[in-house]
PDB file of C-alpha atoms and ligand atoms in Angstrom:
ATOM      1  CA  MET Y 167      -6.943 -20.676  13.292  1.00 52.00           C
ATOM      2  CA  PRO Y 168      -7.392 -17.111  12.032  1.00 61.00           C
ATOM      3  CA  SER Y 169      -6.811 -14.633  14.848  1.00 87.00           C
ATOM      4  CA  GLN Y 170      -9.336 -12.117  16.164  1.00 92.00           C
ATOM      5  CA  ASP Y 171      -7.030  -9.359  14.978  1.00 96.00           C
ATOM      6  CA  ALA Y 172      -7.152 -10.731  11.444  1.00 97.00           C
ATOM      7  CA  ALA Y 173     -10.950 -10.877  11.570  1.00 97.00           C
ATOM      8  CA  LEU Y 174     -11.056  -7.198  12.569  1.00 98.00           C
ATOM      9  CA  VAL Y 175      -8.690  -6.230   9.746  1.00 98.00           C
ATOM     10  CA  ARG Y 176     -10.780  -8.168   7.222  1.00 98.00           C
ATOM     11  CA  ARG Y 177     -13.977  -6.436   8.342  1.00 98.00           C
ATOM     12  CA  GLN Y 178     -12.334  -3.027   8.012  1.00 98.00           C
ATOM     13  CA  ALA Y 179     -10.889  -3.925   4.610  1.00 98.00           C
ATOM     14  CA  ALA Y 180     -14.357  -4.828   3.330  1.00 98.00           C
ATOM     15  CA  ARG Y 181     -15.709  -1.473   4.536  1.00 98.00           C
ATOM     16  CA  ALA Y 182     -12.708   0.409   3.112  1.00 98.00           C
ATOM     17  CA  ARG Y 183     -13.140  -1.277  -0.294  1.00 98.00           C
ATOM     18  CA  ALA Y 184     -16.755  -0.090  -0.414  1.00 98.00           C
ATOM     19  CA  LEU Y 185     -15.726   3.452   0.561  1.00 98.00           C
ATOM     20  CA  ALA Y 186     -12.946   3.592  -2.043  1.00 98.00           C
ATOM     21  CA  LEU Y 187     -15.243   2.319  -4.809  1.00 98.00           C
ATOM     22  CA  THR Y 188     -17.893   4.897  -3.917  1.00 98.00           C
ATOM     23  CA  THR Y 189     -15.265   7.644  -3.676  1.00 98.00           C
ATOM     24  CA  VAL Y 190     -13.776   7.113  -7.142  1.00 98.00           C
ATOM     25  CA  SER Y 191     -17.185   6.611  -8.691  1.00 98.00           C
ATOM     26  CA  THR Y 192     -18.519   9.877  -7.243  1.00 98.00           C
ATOM     27  CA  ALA Y 193     -15.383  11.727  -8.364  1.00 98.00           C
ATOM     28  CA  GLY Y 194     -15.190  10.167 -11.821  1.00 98.00           C
ATOM     29  CA  THR Y 195     -11.432   9.871 -11.333  1.00 97.00           C
ATOM     30  CA  GLY Y 196      -8.847   7.837  -9.386  1.00 98.00           C
ATOM     31  CA  HIS Y 197      -6.997   4.520  -9.643  1.00 98.00           C
ATOM     32  CA  ILE Y 198      -9.335   1.865  -8.351  1.00 98.00           C
ATOM     33  CA  GLY Y 199      -7.277  -1.139  -9.499  1.00 98.00           C
ATOM     34  CA  ALA Y 200      -4.316   0.132  -7.488  1.00 98.00           C
ATOM     35  CA  ASP Y 201      -6.560   0.907  -4.488  1.00 98.00           C
ATOM     36  CA  LEU Y 202      -8.026  -2.581  -4.298  1.00 98.00           C
ATOM     37  CA  SER Y 203      -4.629  -4.209  -4.826  1.00 98.00           C
ATOM     38  CA  ALA Y 204      -3.195  -2.451  -1.760  1.00 99.00           C
ATOM     39  CA  MET Y 205      -6.250  -2.477   0.511  1.00 99.00           C
ATOM     40  CA  ASP Y 206      -5.484  -5.564   2.604  1.00 98.00           C
ATOM     41  CA  ILE Y 207      -1.913  -4.351   3.134  1.00 99.00           C
ATOM     42  CA  LEU Y 208      -3.090  -0.887   4.204  1.00 99.00           C
ATOM     43  CA  CYS Y 209      -5.760  -2.220   6.545  1.00 98.00           C
ATOM     44  CA  THR Y 210      -3.370  -4.723   8.123  1.00 98.00           C
ATOM     45  CA  LEU Y 211      -0.936  -1.905   8.854  1.00 98.00           C
ATOM     46  CA  TYR Y 212      -3.525   0.597  10.105  1.00 98.00           C
ATOM     47  CA  PHE Y 213      -5.727  -1.788  12.099  1.00 98.00           C
ATOM     48  CA  GLY Y 214      -3.134  -4.273  13.297  1.00 98.00           C
ATOM     49  CA  VAL Y 215       0.457  -3.083  13.149  1.00 98.00           C
ATOM     50  CA  LEU Y 216       1.330   0.640  13.274  1.00 98.00           C
ATOM     51  CA  ARG Y 217       2.039   1.841  16.794  1.00 97.00           C
ATOM     52  CA  GLY Y 218       1.477   5.271  18.320  1.00 96.00           C
ATOM     53  CA  GLY Y 219      -1.075   8.062  17.875  1.00 90.00           C
ATOM     54  CA  PRO Y 220      -0.694  10.987  15.442  1.00 88.00           C
ATOM     55  CA  ASP Y 221       0.987  13.262  18.010  1.00 90.00           C
ATOM     56  CA  ASP Y 222       3.415  10.676  19.329  1.00 96.00           C
ATOM     57  CA  PRO Y 223       6.921  11.451  17.998  1.00 96.00           C
ATOM     58  CA  ASP Y 224       7.752   7.762  18.358  1.00 98.00           C
ATOM     59  CA  ARG Y 225       4.788   6.606  16.254  1.00 98.00           C
ATOM     60  CA  ASP Y 226       5.609   4.177  13.481  1.00 98.00           C
ATOM     61  CA  ARG Y 227       5.775   5.916  10.116  1.00 98.00           C
ATOM     62  CA  PHE Y 228       3.970   4.854   6.944  1.00 98.00           C
ATOM     63  CA  ILE Y 229       4.801   6.197   3.496  1.00 98.00           C
ATOM     64  CA  LEU Y 230       2.474   5.541   0.564  1.00 98.00           C
ATOM     65  CA  SER Y 231       5.006   5.668  -2.246  1.00 98.00           C
ATOM     66  CA  LYS Y 232       2.388   4.416  -4.745  1.00 98.00           C
ATOM     67  CA  ALA Y 233       0.522   7.607  -3.949  1.00 98.00           C
ATOM     68  CA  HIS Y 234      -2.097   7.065  -6.650  1.00 98.00           C
ATOM     69  CA  ALA Y 235      -3.753   4.543  -4.280  1.00 98.00           C
ATOM     70  CA  SER Y 236      -5.042   7.687  -2.594  1.00 98.00           C
ATOM     71  CA  ALA Y 237      -8.726   6.725  -2.466  1.00 98.00           C
ATOM     72  CA  ALA Y 238      -7.740   3.585  -0.547  1.00 99.00           C
ATOM     73  CA  MET Y 239      -5.580   5.640   1.817  1.00 98.00           C
ATOM     74  CA  TYR Y 240      -8.293   8.246   2.492  1.00 98.00           C
ATOM     75  CA  SER Y 241     -10.888   5.514   3.045  1.00 98.00           C
ATOM     76  CA  VAL Y 242      -8.671   3.913   5.674  1.00 98.00           C
ATOM     77  CA  LEU Y 243      -8.047   7.290   7.339  1.00 98.00           C
ATOM     78  CA  ALA Y 244     -11.815   7.880   7.403  1.00 98.00           C
ATOM     79  CA  LEU Y 245     -12.372   4.515   9.105  1.00 98.00           C
ATOM     80  CA  LYS Y 246      -9.618   5.402  11.592  1.00 97.00           C
ATOM     81  CA  GLY Y 247     -11.555   8.601  12.411  1.00 97.00           C
ATOM     82  CA  VAL Y 248      -8.717  10.815  11.158  1.00 96.00           C
ATOM     83  CA  LEU Y 249     -10.828  12.190   8.276  1.00 97.00           C
ATOM     84  CA  PRO Y 250     -14.587  12.851   8.226  1.00 98.00           C
ATOM     85  CA  GLU Y 251     -16.211  10.198   6.024  1.00 98.00           C
ATOM     86  CA  GLU Y 252     -18.344  12.829   4.235  1.00 98.00           C
ATOM     87  CA  GLU Y 253     -15.180  14.503   2.988  1.00 98.00           C
ATOM     88  CA  LEU Y 254     -14.481  11.526   0.733  1.00 98.00           C
ATOM     89  CA  ALA Y 255     -17.147  12.950  -1.597  1.00 98.00           C
ATOM     90  CA  THR Y 256     -14.778  15.857  -2.389  1.00 98.00           C
ATOM     91  CA  PHE Y 257     -12.023  13.518  -3.672  1.00 98.00           C
ATOM     92  CA  GLY Y 258     -10.209  14.925  -6.705  1.00 98.00           C
ATOM     93  CA  GLY Y 259     -12.348  18.076  -6.786  1.00 97.00           C
ATOM     94  CA  ALA Y 260     -11.150  21.677  -7.157  1.00 96.00           C
ATOM     95  CA  GLY Y 261     -10.042  22.986  -3.770  1.00 95.00           C
ATOM     96  CA  SER Y 262     -10.286  19.614  -2.035  1.00 98.00           C
ATOM     97  CA  ARG Y 263      -7.314  18.533   0.059  1.00 98.00           C
ATOM     98  CA  LEU Y 264      -8.063  14.970  -1.017  1.00 98.00           C
ATOM     99  CA  SER Y 265      -5.997  15.127  -4.188  1.00 98.00           C
ATOM    100  CA  THR Y 266      -5.567  12.091  -6.429  1.00 98.00           C
ATOM    101  CA  VAL Y 267      -2.060  11.602  -5.050  1.00 98.00           C
ATOM    102  CA  VAL Y 268      -1.596  11.951  -1.302  1.00 98.00           C
ATOM    103  CA  SER Y 269      -0.140  15.037   0.350  1.00 96.00           C
ATOM    104  CA  THR Y 270       0.619  16.305   3.845  1.00 97.00           C
ATOM    105  CA  ARG Y 271      -2.374  18.637   3.646  1.00 97.00           C
ATOM    106  CA  VAL Y 272      -4.291  15.579   4.815  1.00 97.00           C
ATOM    107  CA  PRO Y 273      -3.953  14.635   8.477  1.00 96.00           C
ATOM    108  CA  GLY Y 274      -2.192  11.315   8.903  1.00 95.00           C
ATOM    109  CA  ILE Y 275      -0.113  11.648   5.709  1.00 98.00           C
ATOM    110  CA  GLU Y 276       3.567  11.917   6.646  1.00 96.00           C
ATOM    111  CA  PHE Y 277       5.135  12.817   3.280  1.00 97.00           C
ATOM    112  CA  ASN Y 278       4.152  14.194  -0.129  1.00 97.00           C
ATOM    113  CA  THR Y 279       4.448  11.484  -2.757  1.00 98.00           C
ATOM    114  CA  GLY Y 280       3.073  10.966  -6.262  1.00 96.00           C
ATOM    115  CA  SER Y 281       6.122  11.106  -8.450  1.00 97.00           C
ATOM    116  CA  LEU Y 282       6.842   7.390  -8.302  1.00 98.00           C
ATOM    117  CA  GLY Y 283      10.207   6.178  -7.025  1.00 98.00           C
ATOM    118  CA  HIS Y 284      10.778   8.508  -4.077  1.00 98.00           C
ATOM    119  CA  GLY Y 285       9.050   6.887  -1.097  1.00 98.00           C
ATOM    120  CA  LEU Y 286      11.877   4.515  -0.335  1.00 98.00           C
ATOM    121  CA  SER Y 287      14.435   7.335  -0.196  1.00 98.00           C
ATOM    122  CA  LEU Y 288      12.141   9.181   2.197  1.00 98.00           C
ATOM    123  CA  GLY Y 289      11.737   5.984   4.194  1.00 98.00           C
ATOM    124  CA  ALA Y 290      15.475   5.390   4.431  1.00 98.00           C
ATOM    125  CA  GLY Y 291      15.859   8.952   5.726  1.00 98.00           C
ATOM    126  CA  ALA Y 292      13.058   8.485   8.262  1.00 98.00           C
ATOM    127  CA  ALA Y 293      14.587   5.221   9.465  1.00 98.00           C
ATOM    128  CA  LEU Y 294      18.015   6.804   9.782  1.00 98.00           C
ATOM    129  CA  ALA Y 295      16.485   9.707  11.731  1.00 98.00           C
ATOM    130  CA  ALA Y 296      14.809   7.265  14.132  1.00 98.00           C
ATOM    131  CA  ARG Y 297      18.121   5.635  14.808  1.00 98.00           C
ATOM    132  CA  VAL Y 298      19.915   8.960  15.362  1.00 98.00           C
ATOM    133  CA  GLN Y 299      17.141   9.998  17.772  1.00 98.00           C
ATOM    134  CA  GLY Y 300      17.317   6.687  19.627  1.00 98.00           C
ATOM    135  CA  SER Y 301      13.657   5.985  18.822  1.00 98.00           C
ATOM    136  CA  GLY Y 302      12.315   2.444  18.492  1.00 98.00           C
ATOM    137  CA  ARG Y 303       9.795   3.456  15.828  1.00 98.00           C
ATOM    138  CA  ARG Y 304       9.675   1.564  12.544  1.00 98.00           C
ATOM    139  CA  THR Y 305       9.118   2.934   9.042  1.00 98.00           C
ATOM    140  CA  PHE Y 306       6.981   1.107   6.471  1.00 99.00           C
ATOM    141  CA  VAL Y 307       6.989   2.071   2.775  1.00 99.00           C
ATOM    142  CA  LEU Y 308       4.502   0.727   0.231  1.00 99.00           C
ATOM    143  CA  THR Y 309       5.698   0.759  -3.381  1.00 98.00           C
ATOM    144  CA  GLY Y 310       4.145  -0.470  -6.589  1.00 98.00           C
ATOM    145  CA  ASP Y 311       6.021  -3.096  -8.578  1.00 98.00           C
ATOM    146  CA  GLY Y 312       6.102  -1.028 -11.785  1.00 98.00           C
ATOM    147  CA  GLU Y 313       7.429   1.749  -9.587  1.00 98.00           C
ATOM    148  CA  LEU Y 314      10.567  -0.303  -8.976  1.00 98.00           C
ATOM    149  CA  GLN Y 315      11.663   0.540 -12.502  1.00 97.00           C
ATOM    150  CA  GLU Y 316      12.630   3.949 -11.115  1.00 98.00           C
ATOM    151  CA  GLY Y 317      16.374   3.751 -10.398  1.00 98.00           C
ATOM    152  CA  SER Y 318      16.107   5.921  -7.298  1.00 98.00           C
ATOM    153  CA  ASN Y 319      14.638   2.906  -5.461  1.00 98.00           C
ATOM    154  CA  TRP Y 320      17.834   0.982  -5.895  1.00 98.00           C
ATOM    155  CA  GLU Y 321      20.002   3.824  -4.612  1.00 98.00           C
ATOM    156  CA  ALA Y 322      17.829   3.940  -1.487  1.00 98.00           C
ATOM    157  CA  ALA Y 323      17.960   0.141  -1.203  1.00 98.00           C
ATOM    158  CA  MET Y 324      21.769   0.234  -1.249  1.00 98.00           C
ATOM    159  CA  LEU Y 325      21.919   2.958   1.377  1.00 98.00           C
ATOM    160  CA  ALA Y 326      19.437   1.241   3.708  1.00 98.00           C
ATOM    161  CA  ALA Y 327      21.411  -2.007   3.630  1.00 98.00           C
ATOM    162  CA  SER Y 328      24.733  -0.242   3.959  1.00 98.00           C
ATOM    163  CA  ARG Y 329      23.463   1.558   7.087  1.00 98.00           C
ATOM    164  CA  LYS Y 330      21.898  -1.686   8.389  1.00 98.00           C
ATOM    165  CA  LEU Y 331      18.484  -0.047   8.746  1.00 99.00           C
ATOM    166  CA  ASP Y 332      16.602  -2.959  10.271  1.00 98.00           C
ATOM    167  CA  ASN Y 333      13.877  -0.508  11.387  1.00 98.00           C
ATOM    168  CA  LEU Y 334      12.821  -0.106   7.729  1.00 99.00           C
ATOM    169  CA  VAL Y 335      10.302  -2.280   5.885  1.00 99.00           C
ATOM    170  CA  VAL Y 336       9.484  -1.950   2.210  1.00 99.00           C
ATOM    171  CA  ILE Y 337       6.344  -3.654   0.966  1.00 99.00           C
ATOM    172  CA  VAL Y 338       6.166  -4.273  -2.777  1.00 99.00           C
ATOM    173  CA  ASP Y 339       2.592  -4.469  -4.079  1.00 99.00           C
ATOM    174  CA  ARG Y 340       3.438  -7.200  -6.591  1.00 98.00           C
ATOM    175  CA  ASN Y 341       0.379  -7.239  -8.837  1.00 98.00           C
ATOM    176  CA  LEU Y 342       2.512  -7.833 -11.967  1.00 98.00           C
ATOM    177  CA  ALA Y 343       0.906  -4.829 -13.640  1.00 98.00           C
ATOM    178  CA  GLN Y 344       1.748  -1.225 -14.174  1.00 97.00           C
ATOM    179  CA  LYS Y 345      -0.255   1.357 -16.109  1.00 95.00           C
ATOM    180  CA  GLY Y 346      -1.869  -0.613 -18.927  1.00 90.00           C
ATOM    181  CA  ALA Y 347       0.797  -3.323 -19.218  1.00 96.00           C
ATOM    182  CA  SER Y 348       2.532  -6.223 -17.488  1.00 97.00           C
ATOM    183  CA  THR Y 349       5.705  -5.296 -15.597  1.00 98.00           C
ATOM    184  CA  GLU Y 350       7.458  -8.311 -17.113  1.00 97.00           C
ATOM    185  CA  ASP Y 351       6.660  -7.180 -20.665  1.00 97.00           C
ATOM    186  CA  ILE Y 352       7.824  -3.608 -20.106  1.00 97.00           C
ATOM    187  CA  ASN Y 353      10.991  -4.097 -18.047  1.00 97.00           C
ATOM    188  CA  ALA Y 354      11.142  -7.454 -16.284  1.00 97.00           C
ATOM    189  CA  LEU Y 355      11.668  -7.378 -12.524  1.00 98.00           C
ATOM    190  CA  GLU Y 356      12.158 -11.107 -11.942  1.00 98.00           C
ATOM    191  CA  PRO Y 357      13.912 -12.621 -10.107  1.00 98.00           C
ATOM    192  CA  LEU Y 358      12.754  -9.874  -7.778  1.00 98.00           C
ATOM    193  CA  ASP Y 359      13.484 -11.570  -4.454  1.00 98.00           C
ATOM    194  CA  ASP Y 360      17.068 -12.291  -5.514  1.00 98.00           C
ATOM    195  CA  LYS Y 361      17.504  -8.645  -6.540  1.00 98.00           C
ATOM    196  CA  TRP Y 362      16.559  -7.407  -3.064  1.00 98.00           C
ATOM    197  CA  ARG Y 363      18.698 -10.076  -1.388  1.00 98.00           C
ATOM    198  CA  SER Y 364      21.687  -9.108  -3.489  1.00 98.00           C
ATOM    199  CA  PHE Y 365      21.196  -5.528  -2.299  1.00 98.00           C
ATOM    200  CA  GLY Y 366      21.564  -6.779   1.301  1.00 98.00           C
ATOM    201  CA  TRP Y 367      17.894  -6.996   2.325  1.00 99.00           C
ATOM    202  CA  ALA Y 368      16.053  -9.766   4.148  1.00 98.00           C
ATOM    203  CA  VAL Y 369      13.178 -10.853   1.905  1.00 98.00           C
ATOM    204  CA  ARG Y 370       9.862 -12.617   2.488  1.00 98.00           C
ATOM    205  CA  THR Y 371       7.224 -13.303  -0.166  1.00 98.00           C
ATOM    206  CA  VAL Y 372       3.637 -13.445   1.092  1.00 98.00           C
ATOM    207  CA  ASP Y 373       0.077 -13.472  -0.216  1.00 98.00           C
ATOM    208  CA  GLY Y 374      -0.812  -9.772  -0.129  1.00 99.00           C
ATOM    209  CA  HIS Y 375      -4.473 -10.558   0.551  1.00 98.00           C
ATOM    210  CA  ASP Y 376      -3.865 -13.024   3.392  1.00 98.00           C
ATOM    211  CA  VAL Y 377      -4.235 -10.906   6.496  1.00 98.00           C
ATOM    212  CA  ASP Y 378      -2.831 -13.558   8.855  1.00 98.00           C
ATOM    213  CA  GLU Y 379       0.334 -13.791   6.786  1.00 98.00           C
ATOM    214  CA  LEU Y 380       0.630 -10.006   6.522  1.00 98.00           C
ATOM    215  CA  LEU Y 381       0.152  -9.513  10.271  1.00 98.00           C
ATOM    216  CA  ASP Y 382       2.775 -12.120  10.977  1.00 98.00           C
ATOM    217  CA  VAL Y 383       5.475 -10.685   8.726  1.00 98.00           C
ATOM    218  CA  PHE Y 384       4.854  -7.007   9.596  1.00 98.00           C
ATOM    219  CA  ARG Y 385       4.722  -7.622  13.338  1.00 98.00           C
ATOM    220  CA  GLY Y 386       7.818  -9.809  13.170  1.00 98.00           C
ATOM    221  CA  ALA Y 387       9.985  -7.306  11.266  1.00 98.00           C
ATOM    222  CA  PRO Y 388      12.927  -7.118  11.165  1.00 98.00           C
ATOM    223  CA  ILE Y 389      13.000 -10.691   9.952  1.00 97.00           C
ATOM    224  CA  GLU Y 390      16.820 -10.724  10.037  1.00 98.00           C
ATOM    225  CA  GLU Y 391      19.063  -8.811  12.413  1.00 97.00           C
ATOM    226  CA  SER Y 392      20.853  -5.762  10.973  1.00 98.00           C
ATOM    227  CA  ARG Y 393      19.065  -5.922   7.613  1.00 98.00           C
ATOM    228  CA  PRO Y 394      16.141  -3.916   6.253  1.00 99.00           C
ATOM    229  CA  THR Y 395      13.109  -6.053   5.400  1.00 99.00           C
ATOM    230  CA  CYS Y 396      11.494  -6.398   1.978  1.00 99.00           C
ATOM    231  CA  VAL Y 397       8.035  -7.952   1.895  1.00 99.00           C
ATOM    232  CA  ILE Y 398       7.030  -8.935  -1.622  1.00 99.00           C
ATOM    233  CA  ALA Y 399       3.244  -9.075  -1.395  1.00 99.00           C
ATOM    234  CA  SER Y 400       1.665 -11.028  -4.247  1.00 98.00           C
ATOM    235  CA  THR Y 401      -1.523  -9.204  -5.066  1.00 98.00           C
ATOM    236  CA  VAL Y 402      -4.284  -8.984  -7.642  1.00 98.00           C
ATOM    237  CA  LYS Y 403      -4.945  -5.605  -9.188  1.00 98.00           C
ATOM    238  CA  GLY Y 404      -8.643  -4.837  -8.643  1.00 98.00           C
ATOM    239  CA  LYS Y 405      -8.942  -7.486  -5.896  1.00 98.00           C
ATOM    240  CA  GLY Y 406     -12.513  -8.131  -4.734  1.00 98.00           C
ATOM    241  CA  VAL Y 407     -14.417  -7.060  -7.854  1.00 98.00           C
ATOM    242  CA  SER Y 408     -14.558  -9.791 -10.495  1.00 97.00           C
ATOM    243  CA  PHE Y 409     -14.723  -7.541 -13.548  1.00 98.00           C
ATOM    244  CA  MET Y 410     -11.713  -5.524 -12.352  1.00 98.00           C
ATOM    245  CA  GLU Y 411      -9.431  -8.335 -11.228  1.00 98.00           C
ATOM    246  CA  ARG Y 412      -6.320  -8.651 -13.425  1.00 96.00           C
ATOM    247  CA  ASN Y 413      -7.977  -6.423 -16.031  1.00 97.00           C
ATOM    248  CA  LEU Y 414      -5.374  -3.814 -17.017  1.00 96.00           C
ATOM    249  CA  GLU Y 415      -8.100  -1.358 -18.063  1.00 96.00           C
ATOM    250  CA  TRP Y 416      -9.113  -0.947 -14.435  1.00 97.00           C
ATOM    251  CA  HIS Y 417      -5.887   0.782 -13.425  1.00 95.00           C
ATOM    252  CA  SER Y 418      -7.875   4.007 -13.653  1.00 93.00           C
ATOM    253  CA  ARG Y 419     -11.068   3.456 -15.631  1.00 95.00           C
ATOM    254  CA  ARG Y 420     -14.153   5.473 -14.766  1.00 96.00           C
ATOM    255  CA  LEU Y 421     -16.600   3.627 -12.519  1.00 98.00           C
ATOM    256  CA  THR Y 422     -20.154   4.391 -13.673  1.00 98.00           C
ATOM    257  CA  PRO Y 423     -23.068   4.225 -11.188  1.00 98.00           C
ATOM    258  CA  ASP Y 424     -24.264   0.894 -12.682  1.00 98.00           C
ATOM    259  CA  LEU Y 425     -20.858  -0.710 -12.338  1.00 98.00           C
ATOM    260  CA  LEU Y 426     -20.484   0.725  -8.825  1.00 98.00           C
ATOM    261  CA  ASP Y 427     -23.732  -1.013  -7.815  1.00 98.00           C
ATOM    262  CA  GLN Y 428     -22.485  -4.265  -9.291  1.00 98.00           C
ATOM    263  CA  ALA Y 429     -19.150  -3.945  -7.478  1.00 98.00           C
ATOM    264  CA  LEU Y 430     -20.776  -3.151  -4.118  1.00 98.00           C
ATOM    265  CA  ARG Y 431     -23.156  -6.092  -4.493  1.00 97.00           C
ATOM    266  CA  GLU Y 432     -20.221  -8.405  -5.124  1.00 96.00           C
ATOM    267  CA  LEU Y 433     -18.401  -7.146  -2.057  1.00 94.00           C
ATOM    268  CA  GLU Y 434     -21.468  -7.741   0.077  1.00 91.00           C
ATOM    269  CA  HIS Y 435     -22.118 -11.245  -1.200  1.00 87.00           C
ATOM    270  CA  GLY Y 436     -18.463 -12.235  -1.524  1.00 70.00           C
ATOM    271  CA  ASN Y 437     -16.263 -12.984  -4.478  1.00 56.00           C
ATOM    272  CA  ASP Y 438     -13.714 -15.324  -2.987  1.00 52.00           C
ATOM    273  CA  ASP Y 439     -11.922 -16.907  -5.882  1.00 46.00           C
TER     274      ASP Y 439
HETATM  275  C1  LIG L 507       7.652   9.254 -11.985  1.00 81.14           C
HETATM  276  C2  LIG L 507       6.281   8.888 -12.407  1.00 81.14           C
HETATM  277  N1  LIG L 507       6.061   8.422 -13.658  1.00 81.14           N
HETATM  278  C3  LIG L 507       4.805   8.103 -14.057  1.00 81.14           C
HETATM  279  C4  LIG L 507       3.730   8.255 -13.217  1.00 81.14           C
HETATM  280  C5  LIG L 507       2.326   7.935 -13.695  1.00 81.14           C
HETATM  281  N2  LIG L 507       1.820   6.699 -13.113  1.00 81.14           N
HETATM  282  C6  LIG L 507       0.908   6.695 -12.127  1.00 81.14           C
HETATM  283  S1  LIG L 507       0.494   5.145 -11.621  1.00 81.14           S
HETATM  284  C7  LIG L 507       1.542   4.431 -12.738  1.00 81.14           C
HETATM  285  C8  LIG L 507       1.693   2.942 -12.799  1.00 81.14           C
HETATM  286  C9  LIG L 507       2.315   2.426 -11.561  1.00 81.14           C
HETATM  287  O1  LIG L 507       2.376   1.022 -11.549  1.00 81.14           O
HETATM  288  P1  LIG L 507       2.755   0.289 -10.224  1.00 81.14           P
HETATM  289  O2  LIG L 507       3.893   0.952  -9.559  1.00 81.14           O
HETATM  290  O3  LIG L 507       2.938  -1.149 -10.545  1.00 81.14           O
HETATM  291  O4  LIG L 507       1.488   0.531  -9.297  1.00 81.14           O
HETATM  292  P2  LIG L 507       0.079  -0.246  -9.249  1.00 81.14           P
HETATM  293  O5  LIG L 507      -0.929   0.737  -9.730  1.00 81.14           O
HETATM  294  O6  LIG L 507       0.164  -1.452 -10.146  1.00 81.14           O
HETATM  295  O7  LIG L 507      -0.096  -0.634  -7.846  1.00 81.14           O
HETATM  296  C10 LIG L 507       2.186   5.411 -13.484  1.00 81.14           C
HETATM  297  C11 LIG L 507       3.160   5.117 -14.561  1.00 81.14           C
HETATM  298  C12 LIG L 507       4.005   8.771 -11.921  1.00 81.14           C
HETATM  299  N3  LIG L 507       3.030   8.936 -11.020  1.00 81.14           N
HETATM  300  N4  LIG L 507       5.277   9.059 -11.538  1.00 81.14           N
HETATM  301 MG1  LIG L 508       1.769  -2.795 -10.154  1.00 81.14          MG
END
């Protein structure tokens, strides 16, 4: 039986998808495929997992390492009431704090990211700091899968395991695609779960659009004592909009008003394949 919490997350994810689509369409810029891929993960964290308000030093930390999913992030923050919804219309514009990669100018964003490959190092540091401070907070980092080709991730992965940072969770948005190409064609990541295990992490593979599964694994972390947790979330780039799903062009293609209408109609009437 799906839980009430999962139903709430799903409702928010549907609203956030509509906001993100409208935001990138208005701006004529952004990375909508990446936004829709990560949306169920983001909404599960923000509406069902992360503990503590913005001023609580012991709040759980979230780091959007795939910072180009910024329209998704801002849409979630708007639904959380952290950002005014009207401000989404300024996304990507001159002088707007809503830049196309996230920054700490925006309330609720903990770290500046955008140069791929650095979020996990920041996360390992944040998790280490929590331990030193005796805080029970957890740190969650969301990376892209193409992003894992950056070697810095694997240095951070080694350190986190070596320090037994079981308060750290990395979520890999495993949509099998990077910018315009398949990850396996460019620089194969498989067997990805074995890679993380061999670096000393506890690993779980889940459906990155199944909110019940996501709630279960995030709430249950650490999944093994004394090990950091890696959640490999199998996702679909462009999830929820049929003409975007698995279509490499939609990493960052411009969403015209006609196509926006089509996408919003699909969201309203469902596209559950
Ligand atoms: C160091 C670095 N190199 C290149 C880019 C440009 N860039 C932005 S998104 C992207 C593709 C990322 O693919 P992936 O990590 O799989 O994320 P997805 O969009 O599939 O979720 C690239 C290469 C960047 N932001 N940082
Ligand atoms: Mg990817």
